[in-house]
């Protein structure tokens, strides 16, 4: 202590902890307790979270566009794309898959992904892009689990997987991940 004030701490003291094992306060208590300090800290955290969600939502749009372009090409298969419409217990028989829910627990479709985006369900998630990715992966895993290798639907699932992996690589480059 020089001049009777609080001891000056080096960065090394801060990293190791105060030599007398007392709590270290880098800012005076009156500043740490002030409403302005708390509000500023809260706003900076919200801003970082908001930026992250915005980037995630942009990534979802890019990923969905890649899948949507494929979706239109795939409709050439007997005029039908099996991943557009959500399979439900009510429509499974009409869609020609009456045993679907004996094998698959949770259905997912490109239209369901689109609906979740438009209705801002992804935005409500803590990690929007991770949720979107899980939904795409669910489409692929459901198709591979329900259909046998060599079936056109199984092949389409592999195509979606390939397109999505390419989109993931581009996302990682864009985001420097």
Short mmCIF file of N, CA and C in Angstrom, two decimals, residues 6-165:
data_model
loop_
_atom_site.label_atom_id
_atom_site.label_comp_id
_atom_site.label_asym_id
_atom_site.label_seq_id
_atom_site.Cartn_x
_atom_site.Cartn_y
_atom_site.Cartn_z
N UNK A 6 -6.06 1.72 -1.45
CA UNK A 6 -6.21 0.27 -1.68
C UNK A 6 -4.96 -0.26 -2.38
N UNK A 7 -4.60 -1.51 -2.10
CA UNK A 7 -3.41 -2.06 -2.74
C UNK A 7 -3.61 -2.16 -4.25
N UNK A 8 -2.53 -1.88 -5.01
CA UNK A 8 -2.59 -2.01 -6.46
C UNK A 8 -2.32 -3.46 -6.82
N UNK A 9 -3.12 -4.00 -7.68
CA UNK A 9 -2.97 -5.40 -8.06
C UNK A 9 -2.45 -5.49 -9.47
N UNK A 10 -1.51 -6.38 -9.66
CA UNK A 10 -1.04 -6.64 -11.01
C UNK A 10 -2.00 -7.64 -11.65
N UNK A 11 -1.88 -7.81 -12.97
CA UNK A 11 -2.71 -8.78 -13.66
C UNK A 11 -2.46 -10.18 -13.10
N UNK A 12 -1.22 -10.46 -12.75
CA UNK A 12 -0.88 -11.75 -12.17
C UNK A 12 -1.62 -11.96 -10.84
N UNK A 13 -1.72 -10.90 -10.03
CA UNK A 13 -2.48 -11.00 -8.77
C UNK A 13 -3.94 -11.30 -9.04
N UNK A 14 -4.49 -10.69 -10.06
CA UNK A 14 -5.90 -10.89 -10.40
C UNK A 14 -6.11 -12.33 -10.84
N UNK A 15 -5.23 -12.85 -11.68
CA UNK A 15 -5.36 -14.22 -12.17
C UNK A 15 -5.22 -15.21 -11.03
N UNK A 16 -4.26 -15.02 -10.18
CA UNK A 16 -4.02 -15.95 -9.06
C UNK A 16 -4.99 -15.73 -7.91
N UNK A 17 -5.56 -14.60 -7.84
CA UNK A 17 -6.38 -14.24 -6.68
C UNK A 17 -5.57 -13.33 -5.77
N UNK A 18 -6.25 -12.53 -5.02
CA UNK A 18 -5.59 -11.58 -4.15
C UNK A 18 -4.72 -12.32 -3.14
N UNK A 19 -3.55 -11.75 -2.85
CA UNK A 19 -2.58 -12.43 -1.99
C UNK A 19 -3.15 -12.74 -0.61
N UNK A 20 -4.04 -11.92 -0.10
CA UNK A 20 -4.63 -12.17 1.22
C UNK A 20 -5.95 -12.94 1.10
N UNK A 21 -6.24 -13.54 -0.07
CA UNK A 21 -7.45 -14.31 -0.31
C UNK A 21 -8.72 -13.52 -0.01
N UNK A 22 -8.68 -12.24 -0.27
CA UNK A 22 -9.88 -11.44 -0.15
C UNK A 22 -10.48 -11.30 -1.55
N UNK A 23 -11.81 -11.10 -1.64
CA UNK A 23 -12.40 -10.92 -2.96
C UNK A 23 -11.79 -9.72 -3.67
N UNK A 24 -11.60 -9.85 -4.94
CA UNK A 24 -11.02 -8.77 -5.73
C UNK A 24 -12.15 -8.03 -6.42
N UNK A 25 -12.19 -6.75 -6.28
CA UNK A 25 -13.17 -5.93 -6.97
C UNK A 25 -12.40 -4.98 -7.86
N UNK A 26 -12.55 -5.17 -9.15
CA UNK A 26 -11.83 -4.31 -10.08
C UNK A 26 -12.48 -2.95 -10.19
N UNK A 27 -13.77 -2.88 -9.89
CA UNK A 27 -14.48 -1.61 -9.85
C UNK A 27 -15.00 -1.41 -8.43
N UNK A 28 -15.09 -0.17 -7.99
CA UNK A 28 -15.60 0.07 -6.64
C UNK A 28 -17.03 -0.47 -6.49
N UNK A 29 -17.41 -0.91 -5.29
CA UNK A 29 -18.74 -1.48 -5.06
C UNK A 29 -19.88 -0.57 -5.49
N UNK A 30 -19.72 0.75 -5.29
CA UNK A 30 -20.82 1.66 -5.65
C UNK A 30 -21.06 1.67 -7.17
N UNK A 31 -20.01 1.44 -7.96
CA UNK A 31 -20.17 1.38 -9.42
C UNK A 31 -20.82 0.04 -9.80
N UNK A 32 -20.33 -1.05 -9.21
CA UNK A 32 -20.87 -2.38 -9.53
C UNK A 32 -22.35 -2.49 -9.18
N UNK A 33 -22.78 -1.79 -8.15
CA UNK A 33 -24.16 -1.86 -7.70
C UNK A 33 -25.08 -0.86 -8.40
N UNK A 34 -24.52 0.06 -9.16
CA UNK A 34 -25.36 1.10 -9.77
C UNK A 34 -26.26 0.51 -10.86
N UNK A 35 -27.45 1.09 -10.98
CA UNK A 35 -28.41 0.65 -12.00
C UNK A 35 -27.85 0.83 -13.40
N UNK A 36 -27.12 1.92 -13.61
CA UNK A 36 -26.56 2.20 -14.94
C UNK A 36 -25.57 1.10 -15.33
N UNK A 37 -24.73 0.65 -14.39
CA UNK A 37 -23.76 -0.41 -14.68
C UNK A 37 -24.48 -1.72 -15.00
N UNK A 38 -25.47 -2.07 -14.19
CA UNK A 38 -26.21 -3.31 -14.40
C UNK A 38 -26.94 -3.28 -15.75
N UNK A 39 -27.56 -2.16 -16.08
CA UNK A 39 -28.30 -2.03 -17.34
C UNK A 39 -27.35 -2.14 -18.53
N UNK A 40 -26.20 -1.48 -18.44
CA UNK A 40 -25.22 -1.55 -19.52
C UNK A 40 -24.72 -2.97 -19.73
N UNK A 41 -24.45 -3.69 -18.64
CA UNK A 41 -24.00 -5.07 -18.74
C UNK A 41 -25.09 -5.94 -19.36
N UNK A 42 -26.33 -5.72 -18.94
CA UNK A 42 -27.45 -6.48 -19.48
C UNK A 42 -27.62 -6.20 -20.98
N UNK A 43 -27.55 -4.93 -21.38
CA UNK A 43 -27.70 -4.58 -22.79
C UNK A 43 -26.59 -5.17 -23.64
N UNK A 44 -25.35 -5.17 -23.14
CA UNK A 44 -24.27 -5.73 -23.94
C UNK A 44 -24.44 -7.24 -24.11
N UNK A 45 -24.95 -7.92 -23.08
CA UNK A 45 -25.24 -9.36 -23.20
C UNK A 45 -26.38 -9.61 -24.17
N UNK A 46 -27.43 -8.82 -24.08
CA UNK A 46 -28.56 -8.98 -24.99
C UNK A 46 -28.13 -8.72 -26.43
N UNK A 47 -27.27 -7.75 -26.62
CA UNK A 47 -26.82 -7.44 -27.96
C UNK A 47 -26.04 -8.61 -28.55
N UNK A 48 -25.18 -9.22 -27.77
CA UNK A 48 -24.42 -10.37 -28.26
C UNK A 48 -25.36 -11.52 -28.59
N UNK A 49 -26.33 -11.77 -27.71
CA UNK A 49 -27.30 -12.85 -27.96
C UNK A 49 -28.15 -12.54 -29.18
N UNK A 50 -28.56 -11.29 -29.31
CA UNK A 50 -29.37 -10.90 -30.47
C UNK A 50 -28.59 -11.04 -31.76
N UNK A 51 -27.31 -10.66 -31.73
CA UNK A 51 -26.46 -10.81 -32.92
C UNK A 51 -26.32 -12.28 -33.30
N UNK A 52 -26.13 -13.13 -32.30
CA UNK A 52 -25.98 -14.57 -32.54
C UNK A 52 -27.25 -15.13 -33.17
N UNK A 53 -28.40 -14.75 -32.63
CA UNK A 53 -29.67 -15.24 -33.18
C UNK A 53 -29.87 -14.74 -34.61
N UNK A 54 -29.50 -13.49 -34.86
CA UNK A 54 -29.64 -12.95 -36.22
C UNK A 54 -28.77 -13.74 -37.20
N UNK A 55 -27.53 -14.03 -36.81
CA UNK A 55 -26.65 -14.83 -37.67
C UNK A 55 -27.21 -16.23 -37.87
N UNK A 56 -27.74 -16.83 -36.79
CA UNK A 56 -28.34 -18.16 -36.90
C UNK A 56 -29.52 -18.14 -37.87
N UNK A 57 -30.36 -17.12 -37.79
CA UNK A 57 -31.52 -17.05 -38.67
C UNK A 57 -31.08 -16.85 -40.12
N UNK A 58 -30.04 -16.07 -40.34
CA UNK A 58 -29.50 -15.92 -41.70
C UNK A 58 -28.98 -17.26 -42.22
N UNK A 59 -28.31 -18.01 -41.36
CA UNK A 59 -27.80 -19.33 -41.74
C UNK A 59 -28.94 -20.29 -42.06
N UNK A 60 -30.04 -20.18 -41.32
CA UNK A 60 -31.21 -21.03 -41.59
C UNK A 60 -31.76 -20.73 -42.98
N UNK A 61 -31.85 -19.44 -43.32
CA UNK A 61 -32.37 -19.06 -44.64
C UNK A 61 -31.48 -19.65 -45.74
N UNK A 62 -30.17 -19.52 -45.59
CA UNK A 62 -29.24 -20.05 -46.59
C UNK A 62 -29.38 -21.58 -46.69
N UNK A 63 -29.44 -22.25 -45.55
CA UNK A 63 -29.59 -23.70 -45.54
C UNK A 63 -30.90 -24.15 -46.15
N UNK A 64 -31.97 -23.44 -45.82
CA UNK A 64 -33.27 -23.82 -46.36
C UNK A 64 -33.32 -23.59 -47.87
N UNK A 65 -32.74 -22.50 -48.33
CA UNK A 65 -32.73 -22.24 -49.78
C UNK A 65 -32.01 -23.35 -50.54
N UNK A 66 -30.93 -23.86 -49.97
CA UNK A 66 -30.21 -24.97 -50.61
C UNK A 66 -31.12 -26.19 -50.71
N UNK A 67 -31.84 -26.48 -49.63
CA UNK A 67 -32.75 -27.62 -49.62
C UNK A 67 -33.97 -27.36 -50.51
N UNK A 68 -34.44 -26.13 -50.53
CA UNK A 68 -35.62 -25.79 -51.33
C UNK A 68 -35.33 -25.93 -52.82
N UNK A 69 -34.12 -25.56 -53.23
CA UNK A 69 -33.73 -25.74 -54.64
C UNK A 69 -33.74 -27.20 -55.01
N UNK A 70 -33.25 -28.04 -54.12
CA UNK A 70 -33.27 -29.48 -54.36
C UNK A 70 -34.70 -29.98 -54.36
N UNK A 71 -35.53 -29.45 -53.47
CA UNK A 71 -36.93 -29.89 -53.33
C UNK A 71 -37.65 -29.78 -54.68
N UNK A 72 -37.45 -28.68 -55.38
CA UNK A 72 -38.13 -28.47 -56.65
C UNK A 72 -37.62 -29.44 -57.72
N UNK A 73 -36.33 -29.75 -57.71
CA UNK A 73 -35.78 -30.71 -58.66
C UNK A 73 -36.32 -32.11 -58.39
N UNK A 74 -36.46 -32.47 -57.13
CA UNK A 74 -36.87 -33.82 -56.75
C UNK A 74 -38.33 -34.10 -57.08
N UNK A 75 -39.12 -33.08 -57.30
CA UNK A 75 -40.53 -33.29 -57.61
C UNK A 75 -40.72 -34.02 -58.93
N UNK A 76 -39.64 -34.18 -59.69
CA UNK A 76 -39.71 -34.95 -60.92
C UNK A 76 -39.92 -36.44 -60.66
N UNK A 77 -39.68 -36.91 -59.42
CA UNK A 77 -39.87 -38.31 -59.08
C UNK A 77 -41.36 -38.60 -58.97
N UNK A 78 -41.93 -39.12 -60.05
CA UNK A 78 -43.37 -39.40 -60.11
C UNK A 78 -44.20 -38.17 -59.74
N UNK A 79 -43.65 -36.98 -59.96
CA UNK A 79 -44.37 -35.75 -59.64
C UNK A 79 -44.54 -35.51 -58.16
N UNK A 80 -43.75 -36.18 -57.32
CA UNK A 80 -43.94 -36.09 -55.88
C UNK A 80 -42.60 -36.07 -55.16
N UNK A 81 -42.47 -35.22 -54.19
CA UNK A 81 -41.30 -35.19 -53.32
C UNK A 81 -41.73 -35.67 -51.95
N UNK A 82 -41.20 -36.78 -51.46
CA UNK A 82 -41.67 -37.37 -50.20
C UNK A 82 -41.30 -36.58 -48.95
N UNK A 83 -40.49 -35.54 -49.09
CA UNK A 83 -40.05 -34.80 -47.91
C UNK A 83 -40.78 -33.47 -47.73
N UNK A 84 -41.69 -33.14 -48.61
CA UNK A 84 -42.39 -31.86 -48.51
C UNK A 84 -43.47 -31.91 -47.43
N UNK A 85 -44.35 -32.86 -47.53
CA UNK A 85 -45.51 -32.94 -46.63
C UNK A 85 -45.15 -33.67 -45.34
N UNK A 86 -45.61 -33.12 -44.22
CA UNK A 86 -45.40 -33.76 -42.92
C UNK A 86 -46.28 -34.99 -42.82
N UNK A 87 -45.68 -36.12 -42.50
CA UNK A 87 -46.45 -37.35 -42.30
C UNK A 87 -47.01 -37.32 -40.89
N UNK A 88 -48.33 -37.50 -40.80
CA UNK A 88 -49.01 -37.52 -39.51
C UNK A 88 -49.74 -38.86 -39.38
N UNK A 89 -50.16 -39.21 -38.16
CA UNK A 89 -50.95 -40.44 -38.02
C UNK A 89 -52.23 -40.41 -38.89
N UNK A 90 -52.75 -39.21 -39.11
CA UNK A 90 -53.98 -39.08 -39.89
C UNK A 90 -53.75 -39.27 -41.39
N UNK A 91 -52.59 -38.90 -41.92
CA UNK A 91 -52.39 -38.99 -43.37
C UNK A 91 -51.42 -40.10 -43.79
N UNK A 92 -50.88 -40.84 -42.85
CA UNK A 92 -49.86 -41.86 -43.17
C UNK A 92 -50.39 -42.89 -44.17
N UNK A 93 -51.60 -43.37 -43.98
CA UNK A 93 -52.13 -44.39 -44.90
C UNK A 93 -52.35 -43.80 -46.28
N UNK A 94 -52.91 -42.60 -46.34
CA UNK A 94 -53.15 -41.94 -47.63
C UNK A 94 -51.83 -41.73 -48.38
N UNK A 95 -50.75 -41.48 -47.65
CA UNK A 95 -49.44 -41.27 -48.27
C UNK A 95 -48.72 -42.58 -48.59
N UNK A 96 -49.36 -43.69 -48.27
CA UNK A 96 -48.78 -44.99 -48.61
C UNK A 96 -47.78 -45.52 -47.61
N UNK A 97 -47.80 -44.98 -46.39
CA UNK A 97 -46.87 -45.43 -45.35
C UNK A 97 -47.64 -45.71 -44.04
N UNK A 98 -48.57 -46.67 -44.08
CA UNK A 98 -49.42 -46.90 -42.90
C UNK A 98 -48.66 -47.35 -41.65
N UNK A 99 -47.48 -47.93 -41.82
CA UNK A 99 -46.70 -48.40 -40.66
C UNK A 99 -45.64 -47.40 -40.20
N UNK A 100 -45.68 -46.21 -40.76
CA UNK A 100 -44.64 -45.20 -40.48
C UNK A 100 -44.42 -45.00 -38.98
N UNK A 101 -45.49 -44.81 -38.21
CA UNK A 101 -45.34 -44.49 -36.80
C UNK A 101 -45.11 -45.71 -35.92
N UNK A 102 -45.05 -46.88 -36.53
CA UNK A 102 -44.61 -48.06 -35.79
C UNK A 102 -43.08 -48.07 -35.73
N UNK A 103 -42.45 -47.32 -36.63
CA UNK A 103 -40.99 -47.28 -36.73
C UNK A 103 -40.44 -45.91 -36.33
N UNK A 104 -41.12 -44.86 -36.75
CA UNK A 104 -40.65 -43.48 -36.55
C UNK A 104 -41.41 -42.82 -35.40
N UNK A 105 -40.68 -42.19 -34.48
CA UNK A 105 -41.31 -41.52 -33.34
C UNK A 105 -41.76 -40.10 -33.65
N UNK A 106 -40.94 -39.38 -34.40
CA UNK A 106 -41.24 -37.97 -34.67
C UNK A 106 -41.03 -37.69 -36.15
N UNK A 107 -42.05 -37.18 -36.78
CA UNK A 107 -42.00 -36.87 -38.21
C UNK A 107 -41.45 -35.46 -38.42
N UNK A 108 -40.82 -35.25 -39.58
CA UNK A 108 -40.33 -33.92 -39.95
C UNK A 108 -40.41 -33.80 -41.46
N UNK A 109 -40.62 -32.58 -41.96
CA UNK A 109 -40.70 -32.35 -43.40
C UNK A 109 -40.13 -30.98 -43.74
N UNK A 110 -39.91 -30.77 -45.02
CA UNK A 110 -39.44 -29.45 -45.47
C UNK A 110 -40.50 -28.38 -45.21
N UNK A 111 -41.77 -28.73 -45.40
CA UNK A 111 -42.83 -27.76 -45.11
C UNK A 111 -42.89 -27.43 -43.63
N UNK A 112 -42.64 -28.41 -42.77
CA UNK A 112 -42.63 -28.16 -41.33
C UNK A 112 -41.47 -27.24 -40.95
N UNK A 113 -40.33 -27.44 -41.55
CA UNK A 113 -39.19 -26.55 -41.32
C UNK A 113 -39.54 -25.13 -41.76
N UNK A 114 -40.15 -25.02 -42.93
CA UNK A 114 -40.56 -23.71 -43.45
C UNK A 114 -41.56 -23.04 -42.50
N UNK A 115 -42.54 -23.83 -42.00
CA UNK A 115 -43.53 -23.30 -41.07
C UNK A 115 -42.87 -22.81 -39.79
N UNK A 116 -41.94 -23.61 -39.25
CA UNK A 116 -41.26 -23.23 -38.01
C UNK A 116 -40.46 -21.94 -38.21
N UNK A 117 -39.90 -21.76 -39.39
CA UNK A 117 -39.16 -20.53 -39.66
C UNK A 117 -40.13 -19.34 -39.74
N UNK A 118 -41.19 -19.49 -40.55
CA UNK A 118 -42.14 -18.39 -40.74
C UNK A 118 -42.84 -17.99 -39.45
N UNK A 119 -43.14 -18.97 -38.60
CA UNK A 119 -43.82 -18.69 -37.34
C UNK A 119 -42.85 -18.37 -36.21
N UNK A 120 -41.59 -18.19 -36.57
CA UNK A 120 -40.53 -17.77 -35.64
C UNK A 120 -40.30 -18.75 -34.48
N UNK A 121 -40.59 -20.03 -34.72
CA UNK A 121 -40.32 -21.03 -33.69
C UNK A 121 -38.82 -21.21 -33.49
N UNK A 122 -38.06 -21.14 -34.58
CA UNK A 122 -36.60 -21.26 -34.43
C UNK A 122 -36.05 -20.08 -33.64
N UNK A 123 -36.58 -18.91 -33.89
CA UNK A 123 -36.11 -17.71 -33.19
C UNK A 123 -36.35 -17.83 -31.69
N UNK A 124 -37.40 -18.55 -31.30
CA UNK A 124 -37.71 -18.71 -29.88
C UNK A 124 -36.77 -19.69 -29.19
N UNK A 125 -36.01 -20.46 -29.95
CA UNK A 125 -35.06 -21.43 -29.38
C UNK A 125 -33.80 -20.73 -28.90
N UNK A 126 -33.16 -21.33 -27.91
CA UNK A 126 -31.89 -20.78 -27.42
C UNK A 126 -30.83 -20.81 -28.51
N UNK A 127 -30.84 -21.85 -29.36
CA UNK A 127 -29.87 -21.98 -30.45
C UNK A 127 -30.63 -22.30 -31.73
N UNK A 128 -31.11 -21.27 -32.42
CA UNK A 128 -31.96 -21.48 -33.60
C UNK A 128 -31.34 -22.38 -34.67
N UNK A 129 -30.08 -22.15 -35.02
CA UNK A 129 -29.48 -22.93 -36.09
C UNK A 129 -29.34 -24.40 -35.68
N UNK A 130 -28.98 -24.65 -34.44
CA UNK A 130 -28.83 -26.03 -33.96
C UNK A 130 -30.17 -26.76 -34.06
N UNK A 131 -31.26 -26.08 -33.76
CA UNK A 131 -32.59 -26.69 -33.86
C UNK A 131 -32.94 -26.97 -35.32
N UNK A 132 -32.65 -26.03 -36.20
CA UNK A 132 -32.87 -26.23 -37.64
C UNK A 132 -32.08 -27.43 -38.13
N UNK A 133 -30.83 -27.50 -37.74
CA UNK A 133 -29.96 -28.60 -38.15
C UNK A 133 -30.53 -29.94 -37.67
N UNK A 134 -31.01 -29.98 -36.43
CA UNK A 134 -31.62 -31.22 -35.91
C UNK A 134 -32.82 -31.62 -36.75
N UNK A 135 -33.62 -30.63 -37.19
CA UNK A 135 -34.79 -30.94 -38.01
C UNK A 135 -34.40 -31.52 -39.36
N UNK A 136 -33.39 -30.94 -39.99
CA UNK A 136 -32.92 -31.47 -41.28
C UNK A 136 -32.39 -32.89 -41.08
N UNK A 137 -31.60 -33.08 -40.05
CA UNK A 137 -31.05 -34.40 -39.76
C UNK A 137 -32.14 -35.42 -39.45
N UNK A 138 -33.25 -34.95 -38.86
CA UNK A 138 -34.37 -35.83 -38.56
C UNK A 138 -35.05 -36.31 -39.84
N UNK A 139 -35.19 -35.42 -40.83
CA UNK A 139 -35.75 -35.83 -42.13
C UNK A 139 -34.90 -36.97 -42.70
N UNK A 140 -33.60 -36.77 -42.69
CA UNK A 140 -32.67 -37.75 -43.26
C UNK A 140 -32.72 -39.07 -42.48
N UNK A 141 -32.61 -38.99 -41.16
CA UNK A 141 -32.57 -40.23 -40.37
C UNK A 141 -33.89 -40.99 -40.45
N UNK A 142 -35.02 -40.27 -40.46
CA UNK A 142 -36.32 -40.94 -40.60
C UNK A 142 -36.41 -41.69 -41.92
N UNK A 143 -36.00 -41.03 -43.00
CA UNK A 143 -36.08 -41.66 -44.33
C UNK A 143 -35.17 -42.88 -44.41
N UNK A 144 -33.99 -42.78 -43.84
CA UNK A 144 -33.07 -43.91 -43.87
C UNK A 144 -33.54 -45.06 -42.97
N UNK A 145 -34.19 -44.72 -41.86
CA UNK A 145 -34.66 -45.75 -40.95
C UNK A 145 -35.90 -46.46 -41.50
N UNK A 146 -36.80 -45.72 -42.14
CA UNK A 146 -38.05 -46.30 -42.61
C UNK A 146 -37.90 -47.03 -43.94
N UNK A 147 -37.01 -46.56 -44.78
CA UNK A 147 -36.84 -47.13 -46.12
C UNK A 147 -35.57 -47.97 -46.19
N UNK A 148 -35.54 -48.89 -47.12
CA UNK A 148 -34.35 -49.72 -47.28
C UNK A 148 -33.40 -49.08 -48.29
N UNK A 149 -32.12 -49.35 -48.11
CA UNK A 149 -31.13 -48.84 -49.05
C UNK A 149 -31.48 -49.35 -50.45
N UNK A 150 -31.41 -48.47 -51.42
CA UNK A 150 -31.80 -48.80 -52.79
C UNK A 150 -33.17 -48.24 -53.14
N UNK A 151 -33.99 -47.97 -52.14
CA UNK A 151 -35.30 -47.35 -52.36
C UNK A 151 -35.06 -45.89 -52.77
N UNK A 152 -35.87 -45.36 -53.71
CA UNK A 152 -35.67 -43.96 -54.13
C UNK A 152 -35.72 -42.97 -52.97
N UNK A 153 -36.59 -43.19 -52.00
CA UNK A 153 -36.70 -42.26 -50.86
C UNK A 153 -35.40 -42.28 -50.05
N UNK A 154 -34.83 -43.45 -49.87
CA UNK A 154 -33.55 -43.57 -49.17
C UNK A 154 -32.48 -42.79 -49.93
N UNK A 155 -32.49 -42.91 -51.25
CA UNK A 155 -31.54 -42.18 -52.10
C UNK A 155 -31.72 -40.68 -52.00
N UNK A 156 -33.00 -40.24 -51.96
CA UNK A 156 -33.27 -38.81 -51.80
C UNK A 156 -32.74 -38.31 -50.45
N UNK A 157 -32.88 -39.14 -49.42
CA UNK A 157 -32.38 -38.75 -48.09
C UNK A 157 -30.87 -38.54 -48.14
N UNK A 158 -30.18 -39.43 -48.84
CA UNK A 158 -28.72 -39.27 -48.98
C UNK A 158 -28.39 -38.00 -49.75
N UNK A 159 -29.21 -37.65 -50.73
CA UNK A 159 -29.01 -36.42 -51.50
C UNK A 159 -29.20 -35.18 -50.61
N UNK A 160 -30.25 -35.19 -49.81
CA UNK A 160 -30.48 -34.08 -48.86
C UNK A 160 -29.27 -33.96 -47.93
N UNK A 161 -28.82 -35.09 -47.43
CA UNK A 161 -27.67 -35.11 -46.51
C UNK A 161 -26.44 -34.48 -47.18
N UNK A 162 -26.21 -34.84 -48.42
CA UNK A 162 -25.06 -34.31 -49.17
C UNK A 162 -25.19 -32.79 -49.37
N UNK A 163 -26.37 -32.35 -49.76
CA UNK A 163 -26.60 -30.91 -49.97
C UNK A 163 -26.43 -30.15 -48.67
N UNK A 164 -26.96 -30.72 -47.58
CA UNK A 164 -26.88 -30.03 -46.30
C UNK A 164 -25.44 -29.97 -45.79
N UNK A 165 -24.68 -31.03 -46.00
CA UNK A 165 -23.27 -31.01 -45.58
C UNK A 165 -22.50 -29.94 -46.34
#
